[in-house]
XYZ file of C-alpha atoms in Angstrom:
591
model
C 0.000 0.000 0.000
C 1.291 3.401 -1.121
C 2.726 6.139 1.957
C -0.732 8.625 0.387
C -3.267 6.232 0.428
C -1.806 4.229 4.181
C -2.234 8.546 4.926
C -5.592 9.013 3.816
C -6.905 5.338 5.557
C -5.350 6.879 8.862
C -6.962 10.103 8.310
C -10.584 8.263 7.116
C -10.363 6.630 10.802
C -9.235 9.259 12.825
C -12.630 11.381 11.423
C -14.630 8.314 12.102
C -13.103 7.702 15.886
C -13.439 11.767 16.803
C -16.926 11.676 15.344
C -17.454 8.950 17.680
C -15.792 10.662 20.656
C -17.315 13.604 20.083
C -21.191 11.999 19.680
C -20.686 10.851 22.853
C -19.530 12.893 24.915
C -22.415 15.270 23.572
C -24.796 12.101 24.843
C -23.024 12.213 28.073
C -23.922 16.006 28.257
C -27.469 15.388 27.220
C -28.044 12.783 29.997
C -25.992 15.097 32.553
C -28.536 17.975 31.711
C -31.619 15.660 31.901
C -30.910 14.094 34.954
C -30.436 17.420 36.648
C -33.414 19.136 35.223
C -35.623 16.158 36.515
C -34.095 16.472 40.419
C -35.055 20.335 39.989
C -38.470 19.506 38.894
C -39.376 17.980 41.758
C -38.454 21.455 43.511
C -42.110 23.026 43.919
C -43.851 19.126 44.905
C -41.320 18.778 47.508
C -41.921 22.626 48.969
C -45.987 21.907 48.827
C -45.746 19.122 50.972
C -43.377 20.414 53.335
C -41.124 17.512 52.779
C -37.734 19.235 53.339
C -35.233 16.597 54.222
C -36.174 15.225 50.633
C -35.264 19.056 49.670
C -31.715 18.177 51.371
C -31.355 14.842 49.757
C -32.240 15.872 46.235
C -29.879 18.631 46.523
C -27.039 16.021 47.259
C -27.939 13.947 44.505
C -27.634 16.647 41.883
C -24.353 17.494 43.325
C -23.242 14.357 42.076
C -24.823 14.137 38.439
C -22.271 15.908 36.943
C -18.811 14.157 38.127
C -21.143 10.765 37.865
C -22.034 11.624 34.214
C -18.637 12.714 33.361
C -17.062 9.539 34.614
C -19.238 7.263 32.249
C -18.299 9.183 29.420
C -15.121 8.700 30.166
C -15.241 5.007 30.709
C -17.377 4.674 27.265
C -14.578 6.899 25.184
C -11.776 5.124 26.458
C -13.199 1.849 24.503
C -14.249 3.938 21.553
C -10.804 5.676 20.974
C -9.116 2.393 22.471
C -5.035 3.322 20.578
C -6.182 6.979 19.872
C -7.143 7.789 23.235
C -3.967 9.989 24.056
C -3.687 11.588 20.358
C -3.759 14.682 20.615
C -4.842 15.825 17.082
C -7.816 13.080 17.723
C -8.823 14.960 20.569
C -8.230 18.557 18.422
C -10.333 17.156 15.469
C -13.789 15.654 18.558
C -13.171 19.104 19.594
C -13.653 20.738 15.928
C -16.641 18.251 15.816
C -18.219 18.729 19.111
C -18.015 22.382 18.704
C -19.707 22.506 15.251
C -22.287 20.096 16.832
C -23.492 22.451 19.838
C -23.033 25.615 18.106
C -26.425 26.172 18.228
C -27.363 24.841 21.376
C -29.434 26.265 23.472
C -26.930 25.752 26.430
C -23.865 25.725 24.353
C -21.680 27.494 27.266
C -22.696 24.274 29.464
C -21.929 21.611 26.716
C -18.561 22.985 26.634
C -17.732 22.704 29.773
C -19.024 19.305 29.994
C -15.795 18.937 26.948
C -13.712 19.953 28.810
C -14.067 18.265 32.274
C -14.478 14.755 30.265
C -11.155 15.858 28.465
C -9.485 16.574 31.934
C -11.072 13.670 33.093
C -9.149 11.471 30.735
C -5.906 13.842 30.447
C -5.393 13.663 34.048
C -2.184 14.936 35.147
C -0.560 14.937 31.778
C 0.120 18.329 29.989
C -3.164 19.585 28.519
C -3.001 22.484 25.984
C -5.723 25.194 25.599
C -6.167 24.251 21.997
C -8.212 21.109 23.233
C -10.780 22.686 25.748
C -13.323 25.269 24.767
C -12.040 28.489 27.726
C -10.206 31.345 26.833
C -10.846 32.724 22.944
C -13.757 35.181 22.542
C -15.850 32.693 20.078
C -16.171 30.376 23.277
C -17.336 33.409 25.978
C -20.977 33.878 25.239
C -22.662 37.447 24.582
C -25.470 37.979 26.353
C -28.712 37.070 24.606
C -32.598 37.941 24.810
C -34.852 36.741 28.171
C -38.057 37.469 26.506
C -39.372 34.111 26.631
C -38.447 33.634 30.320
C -40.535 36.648 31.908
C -43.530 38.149 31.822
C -44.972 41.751 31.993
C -47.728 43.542 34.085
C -49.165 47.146 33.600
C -49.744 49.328 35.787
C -52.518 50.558 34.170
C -55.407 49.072 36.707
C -53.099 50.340 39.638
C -50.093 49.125 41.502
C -52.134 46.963 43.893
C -53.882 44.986 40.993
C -50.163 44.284 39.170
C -49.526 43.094 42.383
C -52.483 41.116 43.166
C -51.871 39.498 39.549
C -48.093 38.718 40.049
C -48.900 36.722 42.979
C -52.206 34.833 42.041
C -50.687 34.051 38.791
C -48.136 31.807 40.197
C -49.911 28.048 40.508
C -49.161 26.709 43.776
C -51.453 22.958 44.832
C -51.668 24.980 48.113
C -53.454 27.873 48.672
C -52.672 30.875 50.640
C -53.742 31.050 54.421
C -54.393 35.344 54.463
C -53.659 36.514 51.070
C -55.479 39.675 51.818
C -53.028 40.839 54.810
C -50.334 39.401 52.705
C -50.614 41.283 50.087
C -51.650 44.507 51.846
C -47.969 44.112 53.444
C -46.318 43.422 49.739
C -47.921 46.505 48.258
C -47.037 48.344 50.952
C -43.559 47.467 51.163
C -42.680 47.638 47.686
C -44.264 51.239 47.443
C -41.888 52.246 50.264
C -39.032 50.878 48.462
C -39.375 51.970 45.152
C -39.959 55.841 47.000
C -36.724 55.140 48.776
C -34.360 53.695 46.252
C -35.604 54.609 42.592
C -38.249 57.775 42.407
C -39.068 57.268 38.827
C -40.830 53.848 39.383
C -42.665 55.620 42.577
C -43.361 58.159 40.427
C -45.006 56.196 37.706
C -46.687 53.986 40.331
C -48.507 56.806 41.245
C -49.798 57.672 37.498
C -50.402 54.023 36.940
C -47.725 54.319 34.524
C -44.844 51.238 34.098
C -45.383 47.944 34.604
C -44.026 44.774 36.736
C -41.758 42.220 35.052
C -41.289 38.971 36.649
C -39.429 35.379 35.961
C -41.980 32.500 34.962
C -39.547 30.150 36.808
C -39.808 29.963 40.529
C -36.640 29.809 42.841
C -36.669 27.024 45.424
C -34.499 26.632 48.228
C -34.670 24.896 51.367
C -37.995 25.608 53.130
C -38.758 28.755 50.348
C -39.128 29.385 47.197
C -38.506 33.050 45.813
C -40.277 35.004 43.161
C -37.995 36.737 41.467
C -38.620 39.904 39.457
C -38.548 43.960 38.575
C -40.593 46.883 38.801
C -39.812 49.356 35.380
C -40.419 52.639 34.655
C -40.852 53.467 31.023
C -37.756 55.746 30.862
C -35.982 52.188 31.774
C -35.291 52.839 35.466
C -36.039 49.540 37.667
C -36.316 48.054 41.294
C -35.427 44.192 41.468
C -37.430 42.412 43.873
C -37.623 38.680 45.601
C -40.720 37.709 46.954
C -40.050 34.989 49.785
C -42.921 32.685 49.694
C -43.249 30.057 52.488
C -45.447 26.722 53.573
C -46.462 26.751 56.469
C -49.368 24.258 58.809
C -52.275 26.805 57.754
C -50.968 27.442 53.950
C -49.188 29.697 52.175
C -47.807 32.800 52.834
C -45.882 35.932 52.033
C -43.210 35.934 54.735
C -40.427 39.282 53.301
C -39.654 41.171 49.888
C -35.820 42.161 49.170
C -35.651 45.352 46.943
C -33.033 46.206 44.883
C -29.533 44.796 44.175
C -27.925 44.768 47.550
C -30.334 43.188 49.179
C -30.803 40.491 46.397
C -27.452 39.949 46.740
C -28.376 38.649 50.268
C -29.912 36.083 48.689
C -28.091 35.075 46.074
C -24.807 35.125 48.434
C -21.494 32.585 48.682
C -22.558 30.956 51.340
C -25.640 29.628 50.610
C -27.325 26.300 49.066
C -27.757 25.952 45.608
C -31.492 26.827 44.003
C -33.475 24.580 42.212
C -35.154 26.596 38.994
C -37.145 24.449 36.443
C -35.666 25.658 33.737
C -33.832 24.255 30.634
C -32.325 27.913 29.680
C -30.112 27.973 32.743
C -27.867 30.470 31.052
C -30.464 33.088 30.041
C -31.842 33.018 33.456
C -28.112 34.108 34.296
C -28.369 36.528 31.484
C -31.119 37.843 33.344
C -30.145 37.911 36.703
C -27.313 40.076 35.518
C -29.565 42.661 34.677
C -31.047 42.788 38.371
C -28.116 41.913 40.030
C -25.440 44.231 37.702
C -22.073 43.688 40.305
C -23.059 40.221 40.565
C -19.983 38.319 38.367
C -21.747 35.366 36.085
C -19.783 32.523 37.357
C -21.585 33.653 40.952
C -24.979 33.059 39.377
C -24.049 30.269 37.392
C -22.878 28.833 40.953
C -26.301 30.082 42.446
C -28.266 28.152 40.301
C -26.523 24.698 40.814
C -24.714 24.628 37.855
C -21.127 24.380 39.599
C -18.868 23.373 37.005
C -19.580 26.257 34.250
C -18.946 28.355 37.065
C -15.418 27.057 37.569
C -15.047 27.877 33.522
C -16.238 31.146 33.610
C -14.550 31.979 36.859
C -11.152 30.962 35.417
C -12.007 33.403 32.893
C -12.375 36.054 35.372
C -9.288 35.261 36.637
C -7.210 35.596 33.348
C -9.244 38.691 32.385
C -8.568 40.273 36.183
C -4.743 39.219 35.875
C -4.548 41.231 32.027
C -6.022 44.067 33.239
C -4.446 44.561 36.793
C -1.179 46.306 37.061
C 1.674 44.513 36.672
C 2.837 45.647 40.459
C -0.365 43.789 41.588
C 1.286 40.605 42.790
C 0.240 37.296 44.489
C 0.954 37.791 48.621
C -0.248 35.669 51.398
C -3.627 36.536 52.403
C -4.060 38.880 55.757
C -5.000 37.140 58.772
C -2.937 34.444 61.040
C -1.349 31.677 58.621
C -3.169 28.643 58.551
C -1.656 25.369 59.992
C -3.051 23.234 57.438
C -3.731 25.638 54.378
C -1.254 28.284 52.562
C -3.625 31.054 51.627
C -2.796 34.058 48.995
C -4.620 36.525 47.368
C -4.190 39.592 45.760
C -4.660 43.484 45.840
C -8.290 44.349 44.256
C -9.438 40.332 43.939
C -12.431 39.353 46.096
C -10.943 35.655 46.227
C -8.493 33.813 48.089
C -6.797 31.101 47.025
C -6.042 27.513 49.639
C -3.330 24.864 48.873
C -2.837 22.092 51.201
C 0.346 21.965 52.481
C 3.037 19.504 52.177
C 3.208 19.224 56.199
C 0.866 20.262 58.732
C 2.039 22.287 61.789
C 1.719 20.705 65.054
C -0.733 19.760 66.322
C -2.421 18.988 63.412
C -2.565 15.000 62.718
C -4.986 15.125 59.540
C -3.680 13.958 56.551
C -4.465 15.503 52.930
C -6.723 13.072 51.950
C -8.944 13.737 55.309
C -9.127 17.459 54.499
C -10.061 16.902 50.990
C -13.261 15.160 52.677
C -13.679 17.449 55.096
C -14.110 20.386 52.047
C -16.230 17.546 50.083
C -18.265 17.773 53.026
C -18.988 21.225 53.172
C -20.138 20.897 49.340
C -22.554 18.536 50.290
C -23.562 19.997 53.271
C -26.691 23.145 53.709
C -24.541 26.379 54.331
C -26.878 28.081 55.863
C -25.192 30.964 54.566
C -22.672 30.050 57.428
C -20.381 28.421 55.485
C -18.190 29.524 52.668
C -18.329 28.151 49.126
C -15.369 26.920 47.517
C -14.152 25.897 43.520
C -11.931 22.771 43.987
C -9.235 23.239 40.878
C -6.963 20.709 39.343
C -3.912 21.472 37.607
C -5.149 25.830 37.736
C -2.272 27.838 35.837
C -1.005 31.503 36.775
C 0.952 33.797 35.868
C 4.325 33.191 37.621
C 5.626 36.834 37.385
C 2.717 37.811 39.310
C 3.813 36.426 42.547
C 6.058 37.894 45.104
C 9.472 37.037 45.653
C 8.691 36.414 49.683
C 5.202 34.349 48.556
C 6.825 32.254 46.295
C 9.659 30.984 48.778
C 6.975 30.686 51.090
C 5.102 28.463 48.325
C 7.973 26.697 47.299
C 8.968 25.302 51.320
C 5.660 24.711 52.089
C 3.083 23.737 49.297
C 6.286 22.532 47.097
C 4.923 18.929 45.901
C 1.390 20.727 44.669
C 2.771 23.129 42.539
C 4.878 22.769 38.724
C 6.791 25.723 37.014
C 6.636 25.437 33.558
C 8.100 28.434 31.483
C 6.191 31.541 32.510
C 3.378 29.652 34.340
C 2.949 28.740 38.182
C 0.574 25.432 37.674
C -1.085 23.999 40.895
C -1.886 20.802 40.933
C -4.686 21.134 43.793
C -6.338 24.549 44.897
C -9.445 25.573 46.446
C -11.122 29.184 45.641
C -12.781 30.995 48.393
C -14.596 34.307 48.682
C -12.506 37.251 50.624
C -13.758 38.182 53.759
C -12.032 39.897 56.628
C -10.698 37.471 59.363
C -13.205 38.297 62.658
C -9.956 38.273 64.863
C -8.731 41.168 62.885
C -12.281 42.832 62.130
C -13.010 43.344 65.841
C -9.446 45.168 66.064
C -10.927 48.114 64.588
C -14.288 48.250 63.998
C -16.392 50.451 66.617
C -18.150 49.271 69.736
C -21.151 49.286 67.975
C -20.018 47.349 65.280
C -18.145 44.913 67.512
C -21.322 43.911 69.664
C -22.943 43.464 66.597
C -20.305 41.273 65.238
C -19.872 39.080 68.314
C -23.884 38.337 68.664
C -23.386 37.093 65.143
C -20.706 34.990 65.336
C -22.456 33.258 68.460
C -25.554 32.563 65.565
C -23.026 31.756 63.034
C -22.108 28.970 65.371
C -25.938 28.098 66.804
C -26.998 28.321 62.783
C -24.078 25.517 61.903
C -25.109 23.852 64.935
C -29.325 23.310 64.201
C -27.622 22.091 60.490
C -25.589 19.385 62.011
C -22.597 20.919 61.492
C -19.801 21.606 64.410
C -17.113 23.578 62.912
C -14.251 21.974 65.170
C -11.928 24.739 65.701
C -14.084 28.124 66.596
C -11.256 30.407 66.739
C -11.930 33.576 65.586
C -9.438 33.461 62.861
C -11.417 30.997 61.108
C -14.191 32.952 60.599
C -14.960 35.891 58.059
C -17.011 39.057 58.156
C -18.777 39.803 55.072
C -19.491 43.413 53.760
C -23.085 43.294 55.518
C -20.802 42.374 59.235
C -22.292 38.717 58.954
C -20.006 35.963 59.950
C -19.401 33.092 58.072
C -16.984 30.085 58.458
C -14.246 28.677 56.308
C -11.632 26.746 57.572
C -13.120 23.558 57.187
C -9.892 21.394 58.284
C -11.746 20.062 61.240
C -15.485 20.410 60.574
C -17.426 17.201 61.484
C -21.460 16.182 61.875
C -22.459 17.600 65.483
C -23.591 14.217 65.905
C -20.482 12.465 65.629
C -19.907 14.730 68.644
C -19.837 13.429 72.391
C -19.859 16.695 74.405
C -19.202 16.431 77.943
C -18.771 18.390 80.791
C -15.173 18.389 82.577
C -15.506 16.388 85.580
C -14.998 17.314 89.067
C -11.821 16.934 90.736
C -11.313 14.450 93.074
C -8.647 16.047 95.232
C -6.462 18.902 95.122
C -3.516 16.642 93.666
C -6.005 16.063 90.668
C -6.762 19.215 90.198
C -3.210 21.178 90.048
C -1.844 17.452 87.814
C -0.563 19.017 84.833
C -1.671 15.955 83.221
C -5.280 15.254 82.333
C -6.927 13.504 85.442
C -9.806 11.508 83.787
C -9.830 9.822 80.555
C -10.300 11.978 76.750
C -11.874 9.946 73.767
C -11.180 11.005 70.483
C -14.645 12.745 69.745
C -14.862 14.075 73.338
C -15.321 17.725 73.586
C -15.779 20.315 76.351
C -17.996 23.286 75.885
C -16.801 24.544 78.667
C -13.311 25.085 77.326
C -14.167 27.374 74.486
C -13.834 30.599 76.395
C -10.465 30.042 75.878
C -11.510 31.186 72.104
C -11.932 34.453 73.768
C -8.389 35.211 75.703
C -7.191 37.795 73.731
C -10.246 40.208 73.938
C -12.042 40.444 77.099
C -15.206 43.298 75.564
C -15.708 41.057 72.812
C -16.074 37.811 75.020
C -18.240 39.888 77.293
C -20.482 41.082 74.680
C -20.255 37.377 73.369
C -21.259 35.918 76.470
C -24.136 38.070 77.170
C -26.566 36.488 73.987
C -24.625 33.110 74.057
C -23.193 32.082 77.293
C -24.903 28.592 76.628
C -22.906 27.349 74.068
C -20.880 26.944 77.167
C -22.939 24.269 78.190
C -23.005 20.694 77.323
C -26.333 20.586 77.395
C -27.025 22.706 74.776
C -25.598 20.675 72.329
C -27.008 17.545 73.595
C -30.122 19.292 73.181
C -28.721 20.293 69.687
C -27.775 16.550 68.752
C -31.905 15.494 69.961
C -33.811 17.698 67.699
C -31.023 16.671 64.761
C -31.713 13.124 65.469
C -35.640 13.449 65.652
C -35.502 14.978 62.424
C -35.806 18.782 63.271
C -34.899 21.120 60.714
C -34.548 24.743 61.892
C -35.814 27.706 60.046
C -33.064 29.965 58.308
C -33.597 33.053 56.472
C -31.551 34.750 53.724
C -32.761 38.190 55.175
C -33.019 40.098 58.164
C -35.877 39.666 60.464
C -36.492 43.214 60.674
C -37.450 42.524 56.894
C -40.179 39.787 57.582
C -44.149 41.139 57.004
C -45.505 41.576 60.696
């Protein structure tokens, strides 16, 4: 056989095995999406009949769709490229193939991420090139497109309180409202004060019967709510966003708060808080959308919002390229304020709102965990209900920076301590493991110089933080302050997850009496420690360094000094209690 035509017989099957590839992995993407559109279906039946540890479970199962889905792809392409499975022009050609097939997809941002992590899946650790994933070039980053078909419009022109009285008794619920009347009395009156507050030209045309209400046709579940999420517009294009809270409870329905504007749906739509469910097969024009209301709100923040986890991770490394290219060149990589971490390096930079955690290579004493351990511990947390107590985080393999962007002290620091996660390669720092955290400011420094005011305020939160955490099954381990974060609304949230553990894997005790006074002046323990025994008692030692704050702390929440309140804790967990925990102030709650 001739050297052209053995070339064109190699060519021939190297189109038919990346056509192959390529079909399925767009299979694997279609099952991915269907299986997670069919858990969020079940959203609004689970929230009518109140069944809301099935809410928790079916939010742990979609979790796993994706990775699940990705790994039989795999398994099913490494038999249908069988030799060809590491050629890299095979791969470059299912790429070509896959692209051409999705382009126009309705969720072609999604199906290219789903490439790329069965691509990684199979690549592993070896050296992957750009050219094979869809990420970086501007024909992969999706322009914003049209939401018309995913809202709906109503005038004004009958009054305010009629759009109003629509937009609620429009939404079909198999449950009807207990005292719609008062309910809605309390909505119209609310959102009237709002609009006159924060944006006069919708009050204005409220008044003349003049704009109109625009709302999402999807509802927004979430634990024990569900949200209805919307605008009010005035013609000259002005708008208030607004989230109706909508909740079941024994005597029906009812209208329990309204957020106005974009702060306060950023509340709602915040980092440390559980995924929503929306029944929706558009997932990225809802995102689309929700930029509008929410305009500071990044996209791979309401991708994450909205469950869709891993197209966040895409279009946050996007961010992060796009940040790096247009930040200084003196902006550099440093370790991240606050008390170094035993188990975690931490860095940042100047202007990013994220923080970046690498395991290190050995843990100062006397940490005994090993990597693996902490790697469940953060798994955990994913799987876990934040109660918007607990921080998100991206998990990254093999996440590539630029190396000139990192100080000369950080990267000796890197190099001693995190030296077997990371690779230099030319120009690039790559890191084999890294997790991706929101900024906040660490409480032990916060309460250094914020005002009396502010540091009451701050200390009667972090004792909820810890009593929110608690009524989730959740016992954060070690409740220094420098493992806890302020937010910019002064709420306190948790992220060093090293030693977080179910409360009910707890055994809480209370230190036993001394015998005699030999016992009590032994420097050694005098009664016997098991390896889930803990002390309530001893946690004022949290508090050594700051006597106002542990005062102020001790006045709301002196009983988390007590055993007994978390054996009371562990009881309502195990009877199947599930406290009630709201994404907005009280103060904001209808009367």
């Amino acid at each position: 056989m001739s050297k052209s035509l053995t070339n064109q017989t190699n060519n021939a099957l190297q189109q038919v095995i990346a056509t192959k590839l390529a079909r399925a992995v767009f299979a694997g993407f279609e099952a991915m999406f269907a299986q997670f559109l069919n858990i969020t279906l079940g959203a609004q039946s689970r929230f009518e009949q109140q069944k809301y540890h099935d809410v928790q479970t079916a939010m742990r199962e979609r979790l796993q769709v994706y990775e699940r889905e990705v790994k039989n792809v795999s398994e099913a392409v490494r038999v249908i490229a069988y030799a060809e499975l590491s050629c890299p022009q095979t791969w470059q050609l299912a790429k070509n193939i896959y692209g051409d097939m999705v382009q126009n997809h309705e969720n072609k941002p999604i199906a290219h991420t789903f490439f790329n992590s069965t691509f990684g899946a199979i690549w592993d650790d070896k050296k992957i090139r750009t050219v094979h994933l869809f990420v970086l070039k501007a024909k992969y980053r999706s322009e914003p497109r049209s939401y018309e078909n995913l809202v709906r419009r109503i005038s004004f022109k009958d009054g305010f309180n009629h759009a109003v009285k629509t937009l609620i008794t429009r939404q079909a619920f198999r449950v009807p409202f207990s005292h719609l009347d008062a309910d809605l009395q309390a909505l119209q009156t609310t959102l009237m004060a709002g609009a006159k507050q924060q944006c006069k030209q919708v009050y204005e045309l409220i008044n003349l019967n003049d704009g109109f209400i625009e709302y999402a046709n999807s509802l927004f579940f979430r634990n024990k709510a569900c949200y209805l999420i919307g605008r009010c517009i005035a013609k000259n294009g002005d708008n208030m966003p607004f989230a109706i809270a909508i909740l079941n409870t024994n005597k029906g329905l009812k209208l329990d708060a309204v957020m106005m504007g974009a702060d306060q749906l950023s509340l709602l739509f915040g980092f440390a808080r559980t995924y929503f469910m929306v029944d929706t097969d558009q997932p990225a024009r809802y995102v689309d959308y929700l930029s509008v209301l929410m305009p500071h709100k990044k996209r791979f923040e309401l991708f994450n919002a909205i469950g869709f986890i891993k197209h966040a991770k895409t279009e946050f490394y996007r961010y992060k390229v796009d940040t790096t290219k247009n930040s200084p060149t003196n902006f550099k990589y440093v370790a991240a304020p606050g008390t170094p971490g035993m188990v975690m390096l931490v860095f940042t930079t100047e202007g990013l709102d994220y923080v970046y955690k690498v395991i290190k290579d050995k843990f100062s004493a006397p940490k005994t965990a090993t990597k693996a351990q902490v790697k469940a511990k953060y798994n955990f947390v994913k799987q876990a209900d934040r109660v918007g107590r607990l921080v998100d985080t991206h998990e990254f393999r093999y996440l590539a920076f630029d190396l000139s962007r990192f100080s000369d002290e950080l990267l000796k620091q890197m190099k001693a301590q995190i030296g077997s996660s990371m690779v230099i390669s030319g120009k690039a720092l790559i890191l084999k493991h890294v997790y991706v955290e929101r900024k906040m400011t660490p409480l032990n420094l916060y309460i250094n110089h914020c005002s009396n005011k502010a540091l009451q305020q701050v200390m009667t939160d972090y004792g909820k933080a810890i009593k929110d955490l608690a009524g989730a099954n959740i016992f954060p381990g070690d409740m220094l302050m420098k493992n806890f974060g302020v937010t910019r609304w002064g709420r306190v949230v948790f992220y060093d997850f090293d030693e977080i553990c179910p409360l009910t894997d707890c055994h809480f005790r209370d230190v036993p009496s001394a015998q005699n006074d030999q016992e009590e002046l032994s420097a050694n323990s005098y009664f016997d420690i098991a390896e889930n025994d803990i002390f309530p008692s001893q946690f004022k030692v949290f508090f050594s360094a700051n006597e106002t704050a542990f005062n102020y702390f001790n006045c709301e929440h002196n009983d988390l000094f007590l055993a007994d309140f978390w054996q009371a804790c562990q009881q309502q967990i195990k009877s199947g209690f599930l406290p009630d925990v709201y994404p907005y102030k009280q103060s904001w709650r209808f009367k």
